[in-house]
PDB file of C-alpha atoms in Angstrom:
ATOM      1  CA  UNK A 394       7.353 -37.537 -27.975  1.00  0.00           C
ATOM      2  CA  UNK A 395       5.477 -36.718 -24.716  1.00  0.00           C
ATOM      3  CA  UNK A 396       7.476 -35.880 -21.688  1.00  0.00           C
ATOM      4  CA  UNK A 397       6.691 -38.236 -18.892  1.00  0.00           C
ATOM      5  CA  UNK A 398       3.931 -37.606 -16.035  1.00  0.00           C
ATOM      6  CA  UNK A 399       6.492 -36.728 -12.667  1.00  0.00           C
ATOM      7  CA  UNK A 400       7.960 -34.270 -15.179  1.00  0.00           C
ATOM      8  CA  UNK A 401       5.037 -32.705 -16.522  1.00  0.00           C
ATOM      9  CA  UNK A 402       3.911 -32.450 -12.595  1.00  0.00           C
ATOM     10  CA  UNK A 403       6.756 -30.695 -11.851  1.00  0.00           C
ATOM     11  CA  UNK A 404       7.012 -28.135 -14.178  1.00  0.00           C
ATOM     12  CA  UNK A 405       2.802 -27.435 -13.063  1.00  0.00           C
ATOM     13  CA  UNK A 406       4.611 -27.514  -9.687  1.00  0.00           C
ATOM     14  CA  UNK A 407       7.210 -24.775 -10.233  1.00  0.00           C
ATOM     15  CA  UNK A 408       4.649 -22.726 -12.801  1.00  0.00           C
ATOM     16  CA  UNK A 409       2.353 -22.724  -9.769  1.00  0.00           C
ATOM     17  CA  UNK A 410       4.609 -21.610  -7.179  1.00  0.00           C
ATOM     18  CA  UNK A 411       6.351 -19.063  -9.173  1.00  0.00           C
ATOM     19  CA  UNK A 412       3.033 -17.408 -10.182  1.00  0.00           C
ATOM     20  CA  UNK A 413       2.356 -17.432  -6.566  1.00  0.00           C
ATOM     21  CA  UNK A 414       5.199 -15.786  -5.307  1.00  0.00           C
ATOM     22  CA  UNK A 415       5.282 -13.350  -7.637  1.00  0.00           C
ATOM     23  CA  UNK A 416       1.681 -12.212  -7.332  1.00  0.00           C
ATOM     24  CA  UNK A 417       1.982 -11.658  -3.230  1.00  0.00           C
ATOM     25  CA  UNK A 418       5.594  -9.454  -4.511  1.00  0.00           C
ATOM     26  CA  UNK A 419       3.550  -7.468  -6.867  1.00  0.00           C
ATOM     27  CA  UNK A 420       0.410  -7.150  -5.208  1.00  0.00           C
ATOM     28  CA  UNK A 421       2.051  -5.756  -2.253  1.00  0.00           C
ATOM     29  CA  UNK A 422       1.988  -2.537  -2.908  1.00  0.00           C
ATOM     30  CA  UNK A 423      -1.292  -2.690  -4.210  1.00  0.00           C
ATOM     31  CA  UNK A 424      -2.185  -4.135  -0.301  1.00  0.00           C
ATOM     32  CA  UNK A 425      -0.576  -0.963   1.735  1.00  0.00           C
ATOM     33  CA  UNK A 426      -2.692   1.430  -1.163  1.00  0.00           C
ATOM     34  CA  UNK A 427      -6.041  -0.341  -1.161  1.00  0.00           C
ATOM     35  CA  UNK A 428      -5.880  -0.344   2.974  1.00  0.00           C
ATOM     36  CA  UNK A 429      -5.309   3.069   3.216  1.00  0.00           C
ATOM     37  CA  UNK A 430      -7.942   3.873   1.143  1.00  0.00           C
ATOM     38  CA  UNK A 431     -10.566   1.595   2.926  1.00  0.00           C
ATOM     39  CA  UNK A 432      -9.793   3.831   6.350  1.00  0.00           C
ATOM     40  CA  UNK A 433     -10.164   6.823   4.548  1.00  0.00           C
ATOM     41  CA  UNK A 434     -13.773   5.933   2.376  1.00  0.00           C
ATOM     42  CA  UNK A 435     -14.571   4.163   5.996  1.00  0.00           C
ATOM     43  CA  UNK A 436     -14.907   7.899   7.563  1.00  0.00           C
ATOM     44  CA  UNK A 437     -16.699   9.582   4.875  1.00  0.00           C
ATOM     45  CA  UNK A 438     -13.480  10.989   2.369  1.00  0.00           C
ATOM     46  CA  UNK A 439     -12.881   9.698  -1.031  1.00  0.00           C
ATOM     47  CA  UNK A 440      -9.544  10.403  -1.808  1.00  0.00           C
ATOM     48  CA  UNK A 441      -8.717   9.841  -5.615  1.00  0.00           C
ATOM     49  CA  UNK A 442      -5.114  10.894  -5.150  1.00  0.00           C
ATOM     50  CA  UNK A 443      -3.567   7.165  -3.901  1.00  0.00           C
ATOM     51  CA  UNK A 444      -1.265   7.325  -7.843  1.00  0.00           C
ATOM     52  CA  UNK A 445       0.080  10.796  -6.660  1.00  0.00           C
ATOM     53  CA  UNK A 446       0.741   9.661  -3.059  1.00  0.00           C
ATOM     54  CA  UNK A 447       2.496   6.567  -4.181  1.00  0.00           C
ATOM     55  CA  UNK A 448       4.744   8.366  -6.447  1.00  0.00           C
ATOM     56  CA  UNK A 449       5.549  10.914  -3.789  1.00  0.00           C
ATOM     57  CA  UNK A 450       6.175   7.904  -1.674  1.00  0.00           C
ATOM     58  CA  UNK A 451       8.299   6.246  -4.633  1.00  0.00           C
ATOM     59  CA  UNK A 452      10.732   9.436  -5.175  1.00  0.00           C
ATOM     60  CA  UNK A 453      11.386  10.498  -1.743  1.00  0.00           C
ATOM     61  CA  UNK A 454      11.824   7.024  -0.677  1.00  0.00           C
ATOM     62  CA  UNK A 455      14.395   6.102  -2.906  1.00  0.00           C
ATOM     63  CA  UNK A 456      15.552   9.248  -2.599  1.00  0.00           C
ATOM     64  CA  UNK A 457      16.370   9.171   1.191  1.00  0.00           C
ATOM     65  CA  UNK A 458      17.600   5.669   0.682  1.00  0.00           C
ATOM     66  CA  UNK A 459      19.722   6.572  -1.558  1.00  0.00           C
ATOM     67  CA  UNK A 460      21.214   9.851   0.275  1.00  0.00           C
ATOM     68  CA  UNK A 461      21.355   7.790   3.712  1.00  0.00           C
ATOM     69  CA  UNK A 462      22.228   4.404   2.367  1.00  0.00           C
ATOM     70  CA  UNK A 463      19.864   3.233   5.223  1.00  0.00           C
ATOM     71  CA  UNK A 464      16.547   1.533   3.473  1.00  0.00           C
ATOM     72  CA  UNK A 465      13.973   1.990   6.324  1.00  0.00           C
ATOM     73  CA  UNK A 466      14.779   5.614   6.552  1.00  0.00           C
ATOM     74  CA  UNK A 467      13.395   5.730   2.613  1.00  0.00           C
ATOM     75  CA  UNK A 468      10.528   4.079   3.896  1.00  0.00           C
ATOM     76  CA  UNK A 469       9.831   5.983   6.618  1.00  0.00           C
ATOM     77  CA  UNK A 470       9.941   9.192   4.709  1.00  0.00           C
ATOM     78  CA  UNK A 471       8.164   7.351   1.731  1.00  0.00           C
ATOM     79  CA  UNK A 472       5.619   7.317   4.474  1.00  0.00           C
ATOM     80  CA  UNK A 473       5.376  10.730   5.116  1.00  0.00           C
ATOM     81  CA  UNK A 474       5.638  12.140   1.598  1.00  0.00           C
ATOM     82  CA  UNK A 475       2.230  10.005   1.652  1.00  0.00           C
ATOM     83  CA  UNK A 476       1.013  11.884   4.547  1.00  0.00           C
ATOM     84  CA  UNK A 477       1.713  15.039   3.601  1.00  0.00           C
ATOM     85  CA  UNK A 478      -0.014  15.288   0.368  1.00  0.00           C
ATOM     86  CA  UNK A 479      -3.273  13.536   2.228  1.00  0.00           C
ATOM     87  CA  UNK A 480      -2.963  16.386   4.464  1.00  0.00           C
ATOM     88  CA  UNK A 481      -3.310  18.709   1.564  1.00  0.00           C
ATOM     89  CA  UNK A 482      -6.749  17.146   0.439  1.00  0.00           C
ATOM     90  CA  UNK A 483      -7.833  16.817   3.886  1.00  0.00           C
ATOM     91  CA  UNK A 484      -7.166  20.149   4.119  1.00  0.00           C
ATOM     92  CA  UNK A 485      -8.707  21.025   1.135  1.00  0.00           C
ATOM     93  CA  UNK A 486     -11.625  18.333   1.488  1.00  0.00           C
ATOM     94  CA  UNK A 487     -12.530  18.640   5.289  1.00  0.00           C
ATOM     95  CA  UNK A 488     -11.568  22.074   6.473  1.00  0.00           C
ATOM     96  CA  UNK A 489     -12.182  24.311   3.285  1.00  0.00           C
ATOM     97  CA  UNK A 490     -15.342  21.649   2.375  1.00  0.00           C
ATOM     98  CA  UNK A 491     -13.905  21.664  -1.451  1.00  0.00           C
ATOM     99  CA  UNK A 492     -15.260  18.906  -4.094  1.00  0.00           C
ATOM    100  CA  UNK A 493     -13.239  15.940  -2.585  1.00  0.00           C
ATOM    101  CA  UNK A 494     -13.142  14.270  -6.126  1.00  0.00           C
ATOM    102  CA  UNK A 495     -11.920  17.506  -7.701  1.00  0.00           C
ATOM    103  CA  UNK A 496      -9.201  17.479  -4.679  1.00  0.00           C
ATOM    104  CA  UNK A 497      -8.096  14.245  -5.232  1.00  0.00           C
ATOM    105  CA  UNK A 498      -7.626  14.260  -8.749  1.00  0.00           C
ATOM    106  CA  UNK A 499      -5.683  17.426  -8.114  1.00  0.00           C
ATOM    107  CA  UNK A 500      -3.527  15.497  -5.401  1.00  0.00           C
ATOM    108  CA  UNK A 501      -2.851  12.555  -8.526  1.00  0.00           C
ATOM    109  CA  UNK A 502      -1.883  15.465 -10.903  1.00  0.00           C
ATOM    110  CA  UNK A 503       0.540  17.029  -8.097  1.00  0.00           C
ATOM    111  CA  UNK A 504       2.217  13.987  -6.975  1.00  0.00           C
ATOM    112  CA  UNK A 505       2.898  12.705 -10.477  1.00  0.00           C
ATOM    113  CA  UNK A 506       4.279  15.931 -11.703  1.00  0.00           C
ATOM    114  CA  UNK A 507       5.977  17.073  -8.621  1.00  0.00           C
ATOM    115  CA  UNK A 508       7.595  13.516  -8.306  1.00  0.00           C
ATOM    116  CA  UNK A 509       8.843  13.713 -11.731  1.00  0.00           C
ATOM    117  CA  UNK A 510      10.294  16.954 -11.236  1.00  0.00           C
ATOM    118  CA  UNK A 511      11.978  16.088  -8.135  1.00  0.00           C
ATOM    119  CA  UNK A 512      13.450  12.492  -9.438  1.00  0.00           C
ATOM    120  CA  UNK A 513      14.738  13.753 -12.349  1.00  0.00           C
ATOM    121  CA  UNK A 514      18.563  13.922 -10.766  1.00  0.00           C
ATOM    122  CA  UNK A 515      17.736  10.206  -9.574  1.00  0.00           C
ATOM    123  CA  UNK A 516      16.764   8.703 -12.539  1.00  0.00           C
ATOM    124  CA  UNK A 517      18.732   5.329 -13.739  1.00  0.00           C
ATOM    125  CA  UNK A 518      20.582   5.230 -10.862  1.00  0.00           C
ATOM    126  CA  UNK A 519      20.432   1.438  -8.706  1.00  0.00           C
ATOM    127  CA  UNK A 520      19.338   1.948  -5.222  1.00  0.00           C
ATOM    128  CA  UNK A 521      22.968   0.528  -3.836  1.00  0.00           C
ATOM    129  CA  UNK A 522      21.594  -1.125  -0.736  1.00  0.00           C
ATOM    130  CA  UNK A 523      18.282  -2.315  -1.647  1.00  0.00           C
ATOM    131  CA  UNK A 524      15.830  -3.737   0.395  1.00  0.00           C
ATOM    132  CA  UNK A 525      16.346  -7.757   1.056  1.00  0.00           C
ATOM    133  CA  UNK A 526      13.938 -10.816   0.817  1.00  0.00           C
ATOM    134  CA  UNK A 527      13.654 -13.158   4.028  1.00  0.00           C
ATOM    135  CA  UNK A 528      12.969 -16.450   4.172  1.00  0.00           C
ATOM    136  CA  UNK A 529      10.379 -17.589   7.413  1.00  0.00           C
ATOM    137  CA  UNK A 530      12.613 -20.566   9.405  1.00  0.00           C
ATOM    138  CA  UNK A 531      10.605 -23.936   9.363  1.00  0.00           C
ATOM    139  CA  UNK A 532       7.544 -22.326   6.924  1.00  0.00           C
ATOM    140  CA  UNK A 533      10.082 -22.345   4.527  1.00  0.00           C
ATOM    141  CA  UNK A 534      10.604 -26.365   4.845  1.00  0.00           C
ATOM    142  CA  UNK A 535       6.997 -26.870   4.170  1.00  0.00           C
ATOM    143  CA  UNK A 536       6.523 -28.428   0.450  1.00  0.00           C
ATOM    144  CA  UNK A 537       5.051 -26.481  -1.911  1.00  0.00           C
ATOM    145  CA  UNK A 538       3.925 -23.839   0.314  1.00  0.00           C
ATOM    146  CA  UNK A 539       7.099 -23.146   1.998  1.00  0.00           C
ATOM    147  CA  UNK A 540       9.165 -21.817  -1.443  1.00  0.00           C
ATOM    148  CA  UNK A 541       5.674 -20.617  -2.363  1.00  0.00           C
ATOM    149  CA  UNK A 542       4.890 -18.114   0.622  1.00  0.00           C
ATOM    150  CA  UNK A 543       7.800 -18.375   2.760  1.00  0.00           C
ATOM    151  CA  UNK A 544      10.790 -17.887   0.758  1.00  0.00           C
ATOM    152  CA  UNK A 545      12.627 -15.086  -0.938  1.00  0.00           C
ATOM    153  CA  UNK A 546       9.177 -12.464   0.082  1.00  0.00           C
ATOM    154  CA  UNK A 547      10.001  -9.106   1.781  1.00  0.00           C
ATOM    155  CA  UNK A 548       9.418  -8.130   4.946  1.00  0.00           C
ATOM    156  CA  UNK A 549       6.984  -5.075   3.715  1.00  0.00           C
ATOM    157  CA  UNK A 550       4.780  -8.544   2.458  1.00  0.00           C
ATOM    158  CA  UNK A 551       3.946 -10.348   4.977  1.00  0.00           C
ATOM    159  CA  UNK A 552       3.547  -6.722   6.811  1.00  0.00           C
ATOM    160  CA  UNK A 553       0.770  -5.796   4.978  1.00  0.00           C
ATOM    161  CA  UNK A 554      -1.026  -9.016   5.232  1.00  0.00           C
ATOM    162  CA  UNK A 555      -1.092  -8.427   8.601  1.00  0.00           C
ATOM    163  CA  UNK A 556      -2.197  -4.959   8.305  1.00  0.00           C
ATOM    164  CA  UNK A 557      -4.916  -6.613   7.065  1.00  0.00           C
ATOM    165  CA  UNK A 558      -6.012  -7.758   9.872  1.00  0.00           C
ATOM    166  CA  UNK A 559      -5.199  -5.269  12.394  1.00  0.00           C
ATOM    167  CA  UNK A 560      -7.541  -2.937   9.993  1.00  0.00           C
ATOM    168  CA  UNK A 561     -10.068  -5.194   9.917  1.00  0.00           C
ATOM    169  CA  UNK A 562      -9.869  -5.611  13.615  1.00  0.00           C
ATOM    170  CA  UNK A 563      -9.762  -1.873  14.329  1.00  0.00           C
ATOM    171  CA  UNK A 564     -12.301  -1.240  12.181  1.00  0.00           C
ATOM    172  CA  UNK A 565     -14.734  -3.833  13.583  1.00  0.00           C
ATOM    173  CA  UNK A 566     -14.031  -4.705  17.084  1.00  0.00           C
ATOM    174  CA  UNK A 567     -12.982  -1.726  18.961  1.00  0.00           C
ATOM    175  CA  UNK A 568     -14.542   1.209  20.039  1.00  0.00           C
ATOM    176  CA  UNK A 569     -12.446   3.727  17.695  1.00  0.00           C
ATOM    177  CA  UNK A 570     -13.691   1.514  14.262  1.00  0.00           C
ATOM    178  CA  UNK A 571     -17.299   2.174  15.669  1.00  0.00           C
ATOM    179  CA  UNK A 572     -16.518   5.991  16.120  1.00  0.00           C
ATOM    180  CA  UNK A 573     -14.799   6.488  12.216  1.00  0.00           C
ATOM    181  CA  UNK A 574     -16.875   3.865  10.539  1.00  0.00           C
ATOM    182  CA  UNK A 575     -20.065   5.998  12.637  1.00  0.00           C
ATOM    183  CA  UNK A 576     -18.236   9.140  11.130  1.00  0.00           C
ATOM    184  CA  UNK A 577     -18.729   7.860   7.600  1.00  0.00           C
ATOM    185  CA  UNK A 578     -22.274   6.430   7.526  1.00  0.00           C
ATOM    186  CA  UNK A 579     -23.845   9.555   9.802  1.00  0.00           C
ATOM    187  CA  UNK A 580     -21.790  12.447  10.747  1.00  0.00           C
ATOM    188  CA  UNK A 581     -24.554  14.142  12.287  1.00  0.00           C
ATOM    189  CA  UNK A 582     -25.453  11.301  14.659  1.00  0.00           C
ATOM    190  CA  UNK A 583     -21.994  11.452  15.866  1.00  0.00           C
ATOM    191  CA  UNK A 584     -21.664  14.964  16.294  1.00  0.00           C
ATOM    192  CA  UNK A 585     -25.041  14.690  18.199  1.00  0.00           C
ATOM    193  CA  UNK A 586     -23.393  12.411  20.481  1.00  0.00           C
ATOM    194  CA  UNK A 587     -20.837  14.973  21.346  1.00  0.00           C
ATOM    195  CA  UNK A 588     -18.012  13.754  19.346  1.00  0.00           C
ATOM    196  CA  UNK A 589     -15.907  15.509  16.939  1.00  0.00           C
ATOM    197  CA  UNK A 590     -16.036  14.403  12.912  1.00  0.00           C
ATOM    198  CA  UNK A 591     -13.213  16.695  11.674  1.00  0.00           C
ATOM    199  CA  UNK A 592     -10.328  15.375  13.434  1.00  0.00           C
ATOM    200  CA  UNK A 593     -11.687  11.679  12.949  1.00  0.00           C
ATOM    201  CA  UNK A 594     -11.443  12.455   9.361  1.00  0.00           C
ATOM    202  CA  UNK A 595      -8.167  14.214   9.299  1.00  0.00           C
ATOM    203  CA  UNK A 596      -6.572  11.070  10.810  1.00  0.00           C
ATOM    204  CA  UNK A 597      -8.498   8.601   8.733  1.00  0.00           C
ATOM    205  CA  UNK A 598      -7.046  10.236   5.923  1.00  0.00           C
ATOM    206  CA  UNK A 599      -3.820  10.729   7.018  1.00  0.00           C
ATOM    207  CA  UNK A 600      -3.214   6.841   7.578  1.00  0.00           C
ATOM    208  CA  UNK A 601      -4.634   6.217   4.519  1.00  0.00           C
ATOM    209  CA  UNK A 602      -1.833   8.626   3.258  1.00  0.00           C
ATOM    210  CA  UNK A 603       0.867   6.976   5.335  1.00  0.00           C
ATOM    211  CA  UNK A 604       0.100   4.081   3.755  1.00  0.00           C
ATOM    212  CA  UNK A 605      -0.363   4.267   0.141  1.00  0.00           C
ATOM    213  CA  UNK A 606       3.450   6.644   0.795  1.00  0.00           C
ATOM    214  CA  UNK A 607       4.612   3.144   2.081  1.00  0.00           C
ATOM    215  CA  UNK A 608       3.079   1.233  -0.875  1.00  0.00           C
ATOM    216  CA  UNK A 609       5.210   3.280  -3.153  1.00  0.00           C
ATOM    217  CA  UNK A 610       8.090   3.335  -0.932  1.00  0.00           C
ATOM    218  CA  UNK A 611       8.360  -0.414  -1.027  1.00  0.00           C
ATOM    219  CA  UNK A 612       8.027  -0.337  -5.546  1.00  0.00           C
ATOM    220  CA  UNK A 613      11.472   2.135  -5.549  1.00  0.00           C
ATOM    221  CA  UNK A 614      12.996   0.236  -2.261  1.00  0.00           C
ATOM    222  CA  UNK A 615      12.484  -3.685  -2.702  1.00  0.00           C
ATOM    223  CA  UNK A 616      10.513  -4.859  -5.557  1.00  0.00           C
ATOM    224  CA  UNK A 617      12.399  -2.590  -8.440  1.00  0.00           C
ATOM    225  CA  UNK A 618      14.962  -0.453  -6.348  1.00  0.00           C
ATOM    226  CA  UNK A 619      15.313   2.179  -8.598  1.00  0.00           C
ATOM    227  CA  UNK A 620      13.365   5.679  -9.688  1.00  0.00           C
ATOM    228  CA  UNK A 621      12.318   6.622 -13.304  1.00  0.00           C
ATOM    229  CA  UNK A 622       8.966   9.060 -14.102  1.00  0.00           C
ATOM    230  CA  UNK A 623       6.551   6.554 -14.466  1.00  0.00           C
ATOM    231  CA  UNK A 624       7.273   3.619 -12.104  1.00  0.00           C
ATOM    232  CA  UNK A 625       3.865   3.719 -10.048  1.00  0.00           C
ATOM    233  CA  UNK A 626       1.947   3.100 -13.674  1.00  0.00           C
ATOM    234  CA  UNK A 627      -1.617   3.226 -12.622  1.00  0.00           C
ATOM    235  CA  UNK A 628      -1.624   0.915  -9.443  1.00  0.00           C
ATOM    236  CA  UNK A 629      -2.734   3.533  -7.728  1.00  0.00           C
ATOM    237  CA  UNK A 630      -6.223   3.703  -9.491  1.00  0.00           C
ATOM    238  CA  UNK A 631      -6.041  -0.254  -9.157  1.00  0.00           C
ATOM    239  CA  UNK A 632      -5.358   0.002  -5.437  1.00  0.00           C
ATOM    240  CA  UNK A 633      -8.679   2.374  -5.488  1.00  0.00           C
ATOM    241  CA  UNK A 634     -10.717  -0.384  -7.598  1.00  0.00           C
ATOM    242  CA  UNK A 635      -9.910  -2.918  -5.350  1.00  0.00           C
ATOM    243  CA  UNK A 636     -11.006  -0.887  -2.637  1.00  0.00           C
ATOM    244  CA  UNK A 637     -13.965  -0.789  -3.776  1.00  0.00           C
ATOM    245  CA  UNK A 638     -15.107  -4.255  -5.100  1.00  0.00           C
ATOM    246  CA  UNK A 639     -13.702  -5.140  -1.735  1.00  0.00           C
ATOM    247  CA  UNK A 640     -16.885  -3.140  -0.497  1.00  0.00           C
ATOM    248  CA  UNK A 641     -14.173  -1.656   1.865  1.00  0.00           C
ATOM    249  CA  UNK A 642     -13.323  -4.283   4.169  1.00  0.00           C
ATOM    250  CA  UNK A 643      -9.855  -5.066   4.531  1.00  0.00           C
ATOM    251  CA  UNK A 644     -10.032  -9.068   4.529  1.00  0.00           C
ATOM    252  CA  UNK A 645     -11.539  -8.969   1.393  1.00  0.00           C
TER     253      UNK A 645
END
């Protein structure tokens, strides 16, 4: 016997909104990775480590959490696990002029194993104080949208949306963008004009480290608050995909 029509509507309602929701949770981390990555290819370095940073990111996050029982001290050190191993392929890739693919598939292969080794006194254990959804006051009121973006997202979310934007706004309206997107596209112009490509590079890679460390932070912090060998499962080569079909341009 078919259900009736307001019914039927509402279950396509609550289908709809719960894919929703859950896609901007997951895809999150997939955001802070794909950014960083954009800055980085923006000044001329491929970095194919983003799974190894993440992981780093992941470990020591929850890790520091878990040791501090404060949740944005995890994520700030998430953050600098991820900058620390991009300083290694900077280092490796700028200064010593190695085969920045070889690098970065090195970085992958050191992250994921030295992660593993390092989380194997955290494994099954629950973050205690996890990191907590908000809800955005009046947004939230809002049908179908409001329970759709605006309720029960984390903070880290609607953060990296509006990284976004402050990337893409860097990166195309100020004088800095011009310099590192200049530094990608033709070095030697730039050096010409009396400006220095190394340390653009070094910082365009350490950002993008900072924040694919964040975009593993917030998988072990908020969206499965726990550690176990395994947990960044290839979104860090989908973070790299997207930054490239986006043709590196952070709105997109």
């Amino acid at each position: 016997r078919p259900r009736p029509r307001a019914v039927a509507e509402l279950d396509v309602d609550v289908l709809v909104v719960a894919t929703v929701a859950r896609a901007l949770a997951f895809a999150t981390p997939l955001l802070w990775a794909a950014l960083g990555e954009v800055i980085a290819e923006r000044s001329g370095v491929v970095n194919l480590g983003v799974e190894g940073m993440m992981a780093l990111g992941a470990v020591t996050g929850f890790a520091v959490a878990f040791t501090t029982g404060d949740v944005w001290w995890g994520l700030a050190a998430a953050g600098l696990a991820g900058m620390l191993g991009s300083a290694l392929h900077a280092f490796v890739a700028i200064t010593l002029r190695a085969d920045a693919y070889v690098s970065g598939l090195s970085l992958t292969m050191l992250g994921l194993g030295l992660s593993a080794l390092i989380g194997r006194a955290w494994v099954g254990r629950p973050l205690p104080d996890p990191m907590r959804t908000v809800d955005v006051p009046w947004l939230r009121e809002l049908p179908l949208l409001g329970p759709m973006l605006f309720q029960g997202q984390y903070v880290l979310t609607y953060a990296a949306l509006l990284a976004a934007v402050v990337a893409w706004v860097l990166l195309f309206h100020t004088r800095g963008g011009l310099v590192l997107r200049s530094v990608g596209e033709n070095p030697t112009a730039v050096d010409a004009a009396g400006l220095h490509v190394r340390p653009v590079r070094y910082a365009a890679v350490l950002i993008g480290g900072l924040l694919a460390g964040i975009g593993g932070g917030y998988l072990s912090l908020a969206y499965r608050p726990s550690w176990g060998e395994g947990m960044v499962n290839g979104l860090g080569w989908i973070a790299l995909a997207l930054a490239i079909f986006a043709m590196w341009h952070p709105l997109r």
